[in-house]
XYZ file of C-alpha atoms in Angstrom:
682
model
C -78.601 53.585 -22.552
C -78.958 50.928 -19.999
C -82.145 49.641 -21.681
C -80.319 49.368 -25.056
C -77.559 47.229 -23.571
C -80.154 45.035 -21.893
C -81.870 44.150 -25.171
C -78.575 43.617 -26.971
C -77.389 41.157 -24.353
C -80.714 39.315 -24.467
C -80.532 38.870 -28.230
C -76.972 37.591 -28.029
C -77.937 35.032 -25.378
C -80.793 33.681 -27.479
C -78.637 33.398 -30.584
C -75.913 31.621 -28.621
C -78.385 29.076 -27.303
C -79.693 28.439 -30.804
C -76.157 27.924 -32.137
C -75.320 25.592 -29.225
C -78.380 23.472 -29.834
C -77.523 23.253 -33.558
C -73.966 22.221 -32.846
C -75.047 19.540 -30.306
C -77.593 18.152 -32.754
C -75.107 18.088 -35.621
C -72.283 16.428 -33.765
C -74.618 13.874 -32.143
C -75.372 12.533 -35.596
C -71.786 11.915 -36.496
C -70.996 8.161 -36.598
C -67.611 7.344 -35.378
C -65.522 4.648 -37.079
C -65.880 1.173 -35.617
C -62.713 -0.278 -34.142
C -61.598 -3.905 -34.352
C -62.559 -5.740 -31.152
C -61.260 -8.657 -29.126
C -61.552 -10.169 -25.690
C -64.675 -9.288 -23.746
C -66.049 -6.099 -25.256
C -69.367 -4.273 -25.355
C -69.980 -1.845 -28.214
C -72.373 0.649 -26.678
C -71.817 3.616 -29.014
C -73.111 3.770 -32.571
C -70.443 3.419 -35.200
C -70.165 3.148 -38.948
C -67.379 1.197 -40.690
C -66.139 -2.336 -41.185
C -64.433 -4.084 -38.285
C -62.966 -7.463 -37.355
C -63.332 -9.667 -34.313
C -59.835 -10.837 -33.474
C -57.892 -12.912 -30.993
C -59.389 -15.998 -29.415
C -62.386 -16.654 -27.170
C -63.714 -13.226 -28.011
C -66.997 -12.336 -26.292
C -68.510 -9.368 -28.093
C -71.799 -7.636 -27.295
C -73.326 -5.108 -29.680
C -75.616 -2.758 -27.774
C -75.746 -0.040 -30.386
C -76.373 0.571 -34.057
C -73.680 -0.621 -36.450
C -73.807 0.321 -40.100
C -71.605 0.622 -43.143
C -71.891 2.712 -46.269
C -68.634 1.544 -47.684
C -68.303 -0.831 -50.547
C -65.639 -3.250 -49.346
C -68.223 -6.002 -48.933
C -67.921 -7.155 -45.257
C -69.284 -5.244 -42.282
C -68.254 -7.660 -39.491
C -65.686 -10.397 -40.051
C -64.928 -13.075 -37.478
C -61.215 -13.737 -37.186
C -61.297 -15.161 -33.685
C -61.566 -18.733 -32.507
C -64.439 -19.817 -30.297
C -66.201 -16.493 -30.746
C -69.372 -15.358 -28.997
C -71.252 -12.494 -30.638
C -74.435 -11.125 -29.051
C -76.664 -8.475 -30.627
C -79.073 -7.112 -28.028
C -82.719 -6.217 -28.445
C -83.123 -2.799 -30.068
C -79.670 -2.888 -31.658
C -79.166 -2.972 -35.425
C -76.475 -4.238 -37.731
C -77.049 -2.763 -41.183
C -74.939 -3.561 -44.204
C -75.581 -1.620 -47.380
C -73.128 -3.613 -49.490
C -72.588 -7.365 -49.577
C -72.259 -9.209 -46.220
C -73.329 -8.096 -42.758
C -71.588 -10.840 -40.711
C -69.055 -13.203 -42.255
C -67.428 -16.327 -40.801
C -64.920 -17.344 -43.463
C -61.416 -17.276 -42.003
C -59.598 -20.584 -41.904
C -59.260 -21.965 -38.396
C -61.743 -19.475 -36.952
C -65.294 -20.195 -35.817
C -68.290 -19.003 -33.860
C -69.213 -20.763 -30.665
C -72.380 -18.669 -30.397
C -73.972 -16.076 -32.623
C -77.059 -14.699 -30.905
C -79.364 -12.027 -32.328
C -82.237 -10.320 -30.503
C -82.025 -7.159 -32.596
C -82.076 -6.578 -36.346
C -79.462 -7.669 -38.896
C -79.947 -6.419 -42.448
C -77.962 -6.746 -45.644
C -78.411 -6.092 -49.318
C -76.500 -9.311 -50.022
C -75.776 -12.135 -47.568
C -76.872 -11.164 -44.097
C -75.015 -13.973 -42.318
C -72.498 -15.870 -44.421
C -70.828 -19.009 -43.062
C -68.214 -21.134 -44.772
C -66.538 -22.471 -41.605
C -68.278 -23.565 -38.392
C -70.920 -22.088 -36.144
C -71.807 -24.198 -33.134
C -75.022 -22.332 -32.289
C -76.909 -19.630 -34.184
C -79.840 -18.188 -32.225
C -82.331 -15.678 -33.604
C -85.137 -14.111 -31.613
C -85.070 -10.867 -33.579
C -84.960 -10.167 -37.325
C -82.449 -11.400 -39.890
C -83.325 -10.136 -43.355
C -81.884 -9.731 -46.832
C -83.352 -6.955 -48.949
C -81.616 -7.286 -52.304
C -82.934 -9.402 -55.172
C -80.056 -11.861 -54.882
C -79.649 -11.698 -51.154
C -79.827 -14.569 -48.652
C -80.643 -14.023 -44.997
C -78.392 -16.974 -44.075
C -75.874 -18.410 -46.519
C -74.400 -21.735 -45.363
C -72.072 -21.986 -48.333
C -69.856 -24.632 -46.736
C -68.829 -25.770 -43.290
C -71.362 -26.598 -40.588
C -73.964 -24.820 -38.513
C -74.578 -27.342 -35.775
C -77.702 -25.730 -34.309
C -79.841 -23.017 -35.890
C -82.734 -22.007 -33.665
C -85.202 -19.377 -34.821
C -87.938 -17.956 -32.628
C -88.014 -14.606 -34.443
C -88.154 -13.835 -38.157
C -85.754 -14.749 -40.924
C -86.743 -13.322 -44.295
C -85.611 -12.304 -47.751
C -87.130 -10.134 -50.413
C -86.569 -12.293 -53.478
C -83.918 -15.013 -53.167
C -83.963 -18.040 -50.906
C -84.042 -17.028 -47.266
C -81.755 -19.813 -46.044
C -79.477 -21.361 -48.628
C -77.636 -24.520 -47.553
C -74.659 -25.677 -49.568
C -72.815 -26.925 -46.518
C -74.504 -28.555 -43.529
C -77.060 -27.487 -40.969
C -77.303 -30.293 -38.458
C -80.440 -29.131 -36.645
C -82.779 -26.316 -37.661
C -85.515 -25.611 -35.116
C -88.080 -23.087 -36.292
C -90.630 -21.838 -33.794
C -90.816 -18.414 -35.432
C -91.177 -17.470 -39.081
C -88.974 -18.169 -42.085
C -90.397 -16.481 -45.171
C -89.581 -15.247 -48.649
C -91.640 -12.560 -50.348
C -90.439 -13.424 -53.854
C -90.836 -16.571 -55.890
C -88.107 -18.721 -54.352
C -88.264 -21.016 -51.346
C -87.733 -20.150 -47.714
C -85.172 -22.962 -47.255
C -83.159 -24.198 -50.220
C -80.953 -27.235 -49.702
C -78.152 -26.591 -52.143
C -79.632 -26.931 -55.596
C -79.581 -23.373 -56.928
C -78.571 -23.450 -60.597
C -75.001 -22.312 -61.028
C -74.105 -22.499 -57.358
C -72.952 -26.110 -57.501
C -72.797 -28.591 -54.702
C -75.479 -30.176 -52.640
C -76.235 -29.186 -49.107
C -77.520 -31.162 -46.151
C -80.231 -30.370 -43.629
C -80.119 -33.288 -41.244
C -82.998 -32.486 -38.900
C -85.758 -29.903 -39.256
C -88.101 -29.180 -36.339
C -90.914 -26.822 -37.299
C -94.002 -25.215 -35.776
C -94.635 -22.658 -38.550
C -97.848 -23.158 -40.468
C -101.192 -23.583 -38.756
C -100.864 -20.512 -36.558
C -101.747 -17.733 -38.922
C -98.514 -18.015 -40.902
C -97.988 -19.707 -44.207
C -96.444 -23.153 -44.244
C -92.665 -23.351 -44.203
C -91.537 -23.763 -47.814
C -88.522 -25.954 -48.560
C -87.206 -27.219 -51.863
C -86.653 -30.839 -50.728
C -87.278 -32.867 -47.609
C -84.652 -32.960 -44.851
C -83.226 -36.236 -43.637
C -85.461 -36.047 -40.556
C -88.557 -33.931 -40.114
C -90.308 -33.427 -36.774
C -93.516 -31.447 -36.589
C -93.979 -29.247 -33.527
C -97.561 -29.228 -32.252
C -98.542 -26.545 -29.762
C -102.333 -26.902 -30.063
C -105.010 -27.937 -32.522
C -104.723 -24.489 -34.141
C -100.980 -24.021 -33.830
C -98.751 -26.643 -35.408
C -96.156 -27.034 -38.111
C -96.931 -27.384 -41.801
C -94.177 -28.105 -44.310
C -94.578 -27.499 -48.033
C -91.996 -29.109 -50.331
C -91.579 -27.460 -53.733
C -89.716 -30.311 -55.468
C -89.958 -34.093 -55.258
C -86.534 -35.286 -54.229
C -84.939 -37.044 -51.292
C -86.548 -38.993 -48.467
C -87.323 -38.230 -44.837
C -88.157 -39.875 -41.556
C -91.235 -38.248 -40.051
C -91.806 -37.766 -36.336
C -93.331 -35.551 -33.660
C -91.021 -33.204 -31.759
C -90.599 -33.888 -28.038
C -91.813 -30.381 -27.091
C -95.242 -31.001 -28.654
C -98.540 -30.934 -26.785
C -100.989 -33.400 -28.319
C -104.736 -33.774 -28.447
C -106.619 -36.662 -30.007
C -107.328 -34.863 -33.224
C -106.531 -34.891 -36.932
C -103.962 -32.229 -37.859
C -104.439 -31.380 -41.522
C -101.771 -30.817 -44.166
C -98.771 -31.307 -41.907
C -96.925 -32.207 -45.124
C -97.626 -31.227 -48.708
C -95.759 -31.847 -51.930
C -94.350 -35.095 -50.528
C -94.795 -38.337 -52.452
C -95.406 -41.519 -50.480
C -92.006 -42.877 -51.496
C -90.290 -39.841 -49.980
C -91.380 -40.889 -46.482
C -88.811 -43.589 -45.857
C -90.276 -44.470 -42.472
C -92.503 -42.936 -39.903
C -96.094 -43.227 -41.141
C -97.105 -44.593 -37.723
C -95.653 -44.281 -34.265
C -96.206 -43.463 -30.622
C -95.729 -40.315 -28.562
C -96.007 -41.042 -24.877
C -99.447 -42.559 -24.355
C -100.590 -41.430 -27.788
C -100.477 -43.206 -31.120
C -100.219 -41.372 -34.399
C -100.818 -42.157 -38.043
C -99.672 -40.170 -41.058
C -102.055 -40.700 -43.985
C -102.353 -39.234 -47.460
C -105.594 -37.316 -47.990
C -106.112 -39.280 -51.188
C -103.897 -41.525 -53.267
C -101.335 -39.427 -55.110
C -102.395 -36.124 -53.514
C -98.988 -35.730 -51.810
C -100.780 -34.011 -48.922
C -100.674 -35.715 -45.512
C -102.810 -35.485 -42.399
C -101.661 -36.523 -38.941
C -104.193 -38.365 -36.767
C -103.594 -38.693 -33.033
C -105.322 -41.427 -31.049
C -104.878 -43.025 -27.679
C -106.464 -44.538 -24.641
C -109.407 -43.197 -22.735
C -107.057 -41.599 -20.238
C -105.247 -39.651 -22.962
C -108.035 -38.931 -25.391
C -111.060 -38.879 -23.136
C -112.624 -41.561 -25.333
C -111.443 -44.432 -27.441
C -111.813 -44.781 -31.152
C -114.049 -47.757 -31.796
C -111.852 -50.801 -32.452
C -114.555 -52.004 -34.831
C -113.496 -49.239 -37.208
C -110.167 -51.006 -37.610
C -110.308 -53.418 -40.562
C -107.872 -55.952 -39.079
C -109.860 -56.115 -35.824
C -113.079 -56.871 -37.696
C -111.357 -59.411 -39.964
C -110.009 -61.330 -36.966
C -113.509 -61.685 -35.540
C -114.933 -62.583 -38.926
C -112.161 -65.118 -39.535
C -112.768 -66.954 -36.261
C -116.500 -67.316 -36.770
C -116.445 -68.295 -40.407
C -113.606 -70.789 -39.920
C -115.730 -72.560 -37.327
C -118.710 -72.499 -39.669
C -116.552 -73.889 -42.475
C -115.242 -76.620 -40.213
C -118.789 -77.851 -39.625
C -119.478 -77.983 -43.349
C -116.144 -79.659 -44.157
C -116.525 -82.242 -41.399
C -120.031 -83.351 -42.378
C -119.110 -83.309 -46.085
C -116.209 -85.666 -45.405
C -118.359 -88.046 -43.381
C -121.235 -87.970 -45.858
C -118.728 -88.749 -48.605
C -117.578 -91.773 -46.630
C -121.133 -93.064 -46.250
C -121.725 -92.590 -49.950
C -118.560 -94.470 -50.711
C -119.430 -97.581 -48.688
C -122.821 -97.730 -50.448
C -121.559 -97.186 -53.969
C -118.481 -99.404 -53.897
C -118.704 -103.137 -54.385
C -118.078 -104.871 -51.083
C -114.795 -106.641 -50.871
C -114.716 -107.773 -47.288
C -112.347 -110.525 -46.192
C -113.109 -113.409 -43.876
C -111.170 -114.042 -40.741
C -110.178 -117.683 -40.390
C -107.872 -119.367 -37.844
C -106.071 -122.600 -38.776
C -103.677 -124.617 -36.563
C -101.085 -127.078 -37.882
C -99.301 -130.012 -36.099
C -96.707 -132.386 -37.550
C -95.994 -134.559 -34.516
C -96.917 -138.185 -33.708
C -99.088 -137.612 -30.659
C -102.504 -138.835 -31.829
C -104.403 -137.399 -28.940
C -102.982 -133.958 -29.553
C -103.638 -134.328 -33.285
C -107.313 -135.037 -32.576
C -107.464 -131.882 -30.461
C -105.994 -129.770 -33.242
C -108.537 -131.167 -35.703
C -111.324 -130.386 -33.305
C -110.156 -126.830 -32.924
C -109.928 -126.299 -36.680
C -113.483 -127.517 -37.130
C -114.884 -125.502 -34.249
C -117.568 -122.926 -35.187
C -116.964 -121.069 -31.937
C -113.338 -120.401 -32.730
C -113.745 -119.923 -36.479
C -117.113 -118.376 -37.100
C -117.814 -116.026 -39.993
C -117.070 -113.206 -37.617
C -119.711 -110.657 -38.529
C -118.170 -107.674 -36.803
C -114.632 -107.946 -38.113
C -115.955 -109.203 -41.407
C -117.829 -105.917 -41.926
C -115.453 -103.362 -40.482
C -113.811 -100.617 -42.517
C -111.027 -98.310 -41.418
C -110.502 -95.101 -43.322
C -108.647 -91.803 -43.199
C -108.651 -88.630 -45.203
C -106.270 -85.695 -45.115
C -106.208 -82.483 -47.065
C -104.493 -79.154 -47.505
C -106.876 -76.218 -47.713
C -105.867 -73.007 -49.503
C -108.301 -70.116 -49.716
C -108.673 -66.394 -50.046
C -111.487 -64.110 -48.985
C -111.375 -60.598 -50.338
C -111.647 -57.583 -48.052
C -114.078 -54.708 -48.148
C -114.466 -51.240 -46.674
C -114.867 -52.609 -43.137
C -112.759 -55.803 -43.077
C -109.295 -56.755 -44.278
C -108.700 -59.580 -46.720
C -107.985 -63.093 -45.438
C -105.601 -65.687 -46.854
C -106.230 -69.192 -45.510
C -103.881 -72.137 -45.260
C -105.382 -75.147 -43.548
C -104.682 -78.796 -43.088
C -106.903 -81.483 -41.658
C -106.979 -85.196 -41.170
C -109.935 -87.413 -40.353
C -109.765 -91.075 -39.322
C -112.779 -93.295 -38.941
C -114.159 -96.751 -38.457
C -117.511 -97.986 -39.676
C -119.408 -101.231 -39.212
C -121.987 -102.811 -41.481
C -124.406 -103.826 -38.736
C -126.817 -105.395 -41.221
C -127.985 -104.952 -44.794
C -129.915 -101.809 -43.865
C -127.730 -100.042 -41.298
C -124.161 -98.760 -41.122
C -122.661 -97.311 -37.907
C -119.428 -95.330 -37.797
C -117.191 -93.096 -35.696
C -114.718 -90.458 -36.848
C -112.015 -88.324 -35.227
C -110.897 -85.121 -36.930
C -107.983 -82.743 -36.427
C -108.451 -79.416 -38.244
C -106.008 -76.493 -38.293
C -106.354 -73.128 -40.035
C -103.716 -70.445 -40.362
C -105.334 -67.227 -41.522
C -103.303 -64.201 -42.573
C -105.205 -60.958 -42.055
C -104.429 -58.034 -44.356
C -100.766 -57.161 -44.801
C -99.657 -55.737 -41.432
C -98.941 -58.958 -39.541
C -102.344 -59.810 -38.038
C -103.218 -63.507 -38.084
C -105.330 -66.304 -36.591
C -104.288 -69.845 -35.638
C -107.360 -72.013 -35.145
C -107.344 -75.658 -34.011
C -110.507 -77.753 -33.812
C -110.569 -81.386 -32.679
C -113.826 -83.168 -33.569
C -115.410 -86.475 -32.696
C -118.436 -87.694 -34.616
C -120.793 -90.600 -34.951
C -122.528 -91.320 -38.224
C -125.390 -93.560 -39.284
C -126.653 -94.687 -42.678
C -130.120 -96.249 -42.900
C -131.449 -97.894 -46.082
C -135.064 -96.990 -46.776
C -135.091 -99.142 -49.895
C -132.624 -100.615 -52.320
C -132.022 -97.165 -53.836
C -132.916 -94.700 -51.090
C -130.907 -93.892 -47.967
C -131.028 -91.440 -45.117
C -127.823 -90.455 -43.271
C -127.238 -88.853 -39.880
C -124.156 -87.203 -38.361
C -123.731 -86.045 -34.763
C -120.526 -84.379 -33.600
C -118.646 -82.243 -31.100
C -115.644 -79.993 -31.613
C -113.119 -78.571 -29.129
C -111.958 -75.151 -30.301
C -108.695 -73.351 -29.511
C -107.872 -69.969 -31.076
C -104.683 -67.865 -31.003
C -104.828 -64.330 -32.424
C -102.281 -61.635 -33.264
C -103.832 -58.238 -33.971
C -101.647 -55.458 -35.334
C -103.185 -52.117 -34.402
C -101.980 -49.383 -36.743
C -102.833 -46.546 -34.353
C -100.007 -47.513 -31.999
C -98.045 -49.988 -34.176
C -98.347 -52.682 -31.511
C -99.322 -56.327 -32.028
C -101.784 -57.580 -29.398
C -102.034 -61.331 -28.780
C -104.909 -63.334 -27.371
C -106.074 -66.898 -26.661
C -109.608 -68.206 -26.405
C -111.379 -71.576 -26.198
C -114.727 -72.735 -27.423
C -117.115 -75.606 -28.047
C -118.909 -76.694 -31.180
C -121.911 -79.025 -31.575
C -123.216 -80.078 -34.955
C -125.594 -82.466 -36.638
C -126.539 -83.266 -40.199
C -129.198 -85.216 -42.051
C -128.839 -86.285 -45.647
C -131.099 -88.000 -48.156
C -129.619 -90.019 -51.047
C -130.852 -91.810 -54.131
C -128.528 -94.342 -55.765
C -129.131 -95.399 -59.356
C -127.043 -97.761 -61.491
C -126.778 -96.935 -65.198
C -124.436 -99.258 -67.050
C -121.036 -98.782 -65.440
C -122.019 -95.555 -63.684
C -123.500 -94.981 -60.283
C -125.479 -91.764 -59.917
C -126.186 -90.328 -56.489
C -128.342 -87.179 -56.217
C -128.469 -85.946 -52.627
C -129.759 -83.285 -50.300
C -128.381 -82.280 -46.916
C -129.218 -80.063 -43.953
C -126.514 -79.099 -41.449
C -127.249 -77.509 -38.072
C -124.625 -76.307 -35.602
C -124.234 -74.404 -32.378
C -121.010 -73.078 -30.950
C -119.694 -70.825 -28.239
C -116.429 -68.945 -28.077
C -115.405 -67.998 -24.556
C -114.504 -64.454 -23.522
C -110.848 -63.452 -23.572
C -108.544 -60.445 -23.126
C -105.568 -59.544 -25.282
C -102.048 -59.044 -24.012
C -101.351 -55.920 -21.992
C -101.125 -52.627 -23.859
C -102.764 -49.243 -24.236
C -105.265 -50.502 -26.785
C -105.627 -54.122 -25.667
C -109.186 -55.390 -26.117
C -111.518 -57.580 -24.091
C -114.045 -59.688 -26.000
C -117.255 -61.065 -24.540
C -118.270 -64.641 -25.337
C -119.807 -65.244 -28.757
C -122.707 -67.580 -29.590
C -122.753 -69.191 -33.032
C -125.918 -70.481 -34.687
C -125.399 -72.263 -37.985
C -127.735 -73.685 -40.616
C -126.727 -74.821 -44.095
C -128.613 -76.664 -46.790
C -127.206 -78.288 -49.911
C -128.293 -80.112 -53.067
C -125.854 -82.002 -55.209
C -124.945 -84.891 -57.440
C -122.285 -87.518 -56.985
C -121.208 -89.545 -60.036
C -119.010 -92.655 -59.889
C -117.579 -94.649 -62.748
C -117.106 -98.266 -61.739
C -113.611 -99.588 -61.478
C -111.223 -99.693 -64.389
C -109.135 -102.807 -63.801
C -105.392 -102.902 -64.364
C -102.979 -105.740 -63.775
C -102.635 -105.112 -60.050
C -104.682 -101.958 -59.403
C -108.223 -100.797 -59.950
C -108.997 -97.145 -60.762
C -112.335 -95.603 -59.865
C -112.943 -91.970 -60.868
C -115.815 -90.017 -59.349
C -116.877 -86.445 -58.772
C -119.328 -84.203 -56.938
C -121.072 -80.928 -57.627
C -122.946 -79.222 -54.833
C -124.992 -76.052 -54.423
C -125.275 -74.757 -50.887
C -127.108 -72.010 -49.054
C -125.980 -70.559 -45.719
C -128.819 -69.193 -43.626
C -126.826 -68.992 -40.378
C -127.646 -66.270 -37.897
C -125.382 -63.289 -37.440
C -123.195 -63.443 -34.359
C -123.221 -60.484 -31.975
C -119.771 -59.204 -31.032
C -119.315 -57.128 -27.874
C -115.888 -55.726 -27.072
C -114.277 -53.042 -24.946
C -110.831 -51.716 -24.224
C -109.282 -53.668 -21.358
C -108.427 -50.423 -19.577
C -111.933 -49.003 -19.933
C -114.888 -51.331 -19.362
C -117.412 -48.501 -19.356
C -117.540 -48.108 -23.143
C -118.849 -51.144 -25.035
C -118.666 -51.558 -28.795
C -121.023 -53.874 -30.670
C -121.292 -55.295 -34.153
C -122.746 -58.321 -35.907
C -120.654 -60.750 -37.936
C -122.625 -62.346 -40.742
C -121.756 -65.590 -42.555
C -119.058 -65.191 -45.153
C -121.484 -65.902 -47.961
C -125.143 -66.693 -48.436
C -124.453 -69.251 -51.180
C -121.650 -71.438 -52.457
C -120.845 -73.784 -55.319
C -118.655 -76.827 -54.699
C -116.809 -79.015 -57.175
C -114.857 -82.115 -56.197
C -113.071 -84.621 -58.416
C -111.491 -87.810 -57.058
C -109.866 -91.010 -58.126
C -109.666 -94.184 -56.050
C -106.698 -96.498 -56.545
C -107.392 -99.952 -55.088
C -105.163 -102.950 -54.613
C -106.171 -106.573 -54.295
C -105.403 -106.594 -50.572
C -108.344 -104.252 -49.804
C -106.150 -101.162 -49.475
C -107.410 -98.092 -51.315
C -105.914 -94.618 -51.824
C -108.128 -91.689 -52.743
C -106.660 -88.510 -54.325
C -108.939 -85.500 -54.691
C -109.255 -81.815 -55.521
C -112.068 -79.888 -53.821
C -112.981 -76.252 -54.521
C -115.714 -74.146 -52.936
C -116.585 -70.769 -54.450
C -118.500 -68.402 -52.180
C -120.808 -65.714 -53.464
C -118.855 -62.444 -53.594
C -116.457 -63.759 -50.922
C -113.643 -65.588 -52.637
C -112.976 -69.295 -52.532
C -111.522 -72.265 -50.672
C -109.684 -75.055 -52.415
C -108.296 -78.326 -51.110
C -106.015 -81.014 -52.367
C -105.821 -84.164 -50.351
C -105.411 -87.889 -50.073
C -107.489 -90.525 -48.340
C -106.619 -94.017 -47.151
C -109.177 -96.783 -46.660
C -108.937 -100.411 -45.640
C -111.676 -103.012 -45.469
C -111.438 -106.072 -43.252
């Protein structure tokens, strides 16, 4: 009997324990209704129902699971001013109806909405139509229904939206902006698994309105994630660069709007090219910001190919920032500045000797019209002795000789405006030239076979390089002597010897850092020329075939540009020049008018430039260990010159010459001059 009671009691105990465990398990799964909250409150027990945040300055922490199976549409509604709502890591807010968290009550707003847990909704996960000062997400915010948005900014303003977690939607746009988001910083992931865009700025058909995303900072893209997809560019876009394999990429699905591009201040840069930082963006949609600086770095945003709408970001800098410099000789403006200096000096030699040779041809081909210098004294008094003295003076050969020097002296001047253009190529920018020069001279007919002359020239060239603001100002002052020797009545040989003082000012715009570097350098130029001429008279025409050889040597001194990260130092440059030319000068003898005589003439000339290339050695001013070299060749190996002139002479030995002079260079553009000359014979 005792044994029977023992077993009965044992069975009862086991059954009781089983029932107790069942009851504990059952009741533990019961979700209690959520209460409205206010003040400083922590929800630490799971609950299931809609609730409101009320009062003012509410500070609510959700450290539990909140869910709703009801169909009233709003799980959590903010009805407090200056509300702080924090959802802790591991906590969930799950809405199975329309809106998980709503901020839509007039006069109410969120100061901070911070999520480290998971917020899920079939519809709008977070819906704002008023104001949220700061929305932080380090967890998951997701919408799972076809028409759901993870964040709906239907109106009002979200001042700061910072995402370091994941914001996603199944089909519809993940973040839809019909109001304003002032700053969206994405260091996490914003994705959509359907066909819409991750961020849509207020252009969904049927929704109306147009939203505003003022500033977007983004690191999503080149880190294993897909690029951040947006339907149009924000007002400002800043890429976040963490490393060469982790940086932001933005893909724009529609061409609309314009943006200012930049690099976010949190970025860590390396001298590298970051590919596809933007795609789907037309060049006109980047209102500014294709170049800039970031600390000691310079950056350039460039389209992969014209019209591709895909942009790479290239970072460059000094040796201290990049470890090595990019060769400045890869910059087209830098090369064009060097090329412009050298070829302007070469051109000055040719222009100077051409002008002087033209003068010597003129004094041979023109009829001499030299005046005599006579001194006569007059006296009307009665003093006979004084009258005899005056008569003696007037008859004196010593006082009134046929003064051979003055009687054979000619003064002349010539000025011109020079306009030219030299096309660019793959290594050098184009050059537009505006020059002006004036030459004055004096020559003396020493005897029938020899003319001696001296000339002073002032030559200035302004050369515009490319289209970014680079330019050269070049000033050369020359002094020359020239000599014409008659070998026979029809054959002449001419010589020119000259020196030029060179001063150069440069402005070099460097696109890598968007800085203009200025420099000054001096130089010397020595030149000589020999010409051979044949003069033939045919009726009223004078024909002058000629040949000429020009030789020059110059030196440009070393100089250093103005201070800056990419300022350059240039070593001195030696210039060796040799030109040869064959041509024909034709003059029609004077056409006499009532008071003026007109003499038309013209020149054609074929020239060949066999000058040596000039070695250029440069380095960055801040790094003299790395030298960069190149050779600058003459602008052209051949040229063709055409000059037409007309002389207008008066009876008092004054003559004005008006001319047009054009020089076409083989495959290198042209120079053209218009000018006027003034000559006077004593």
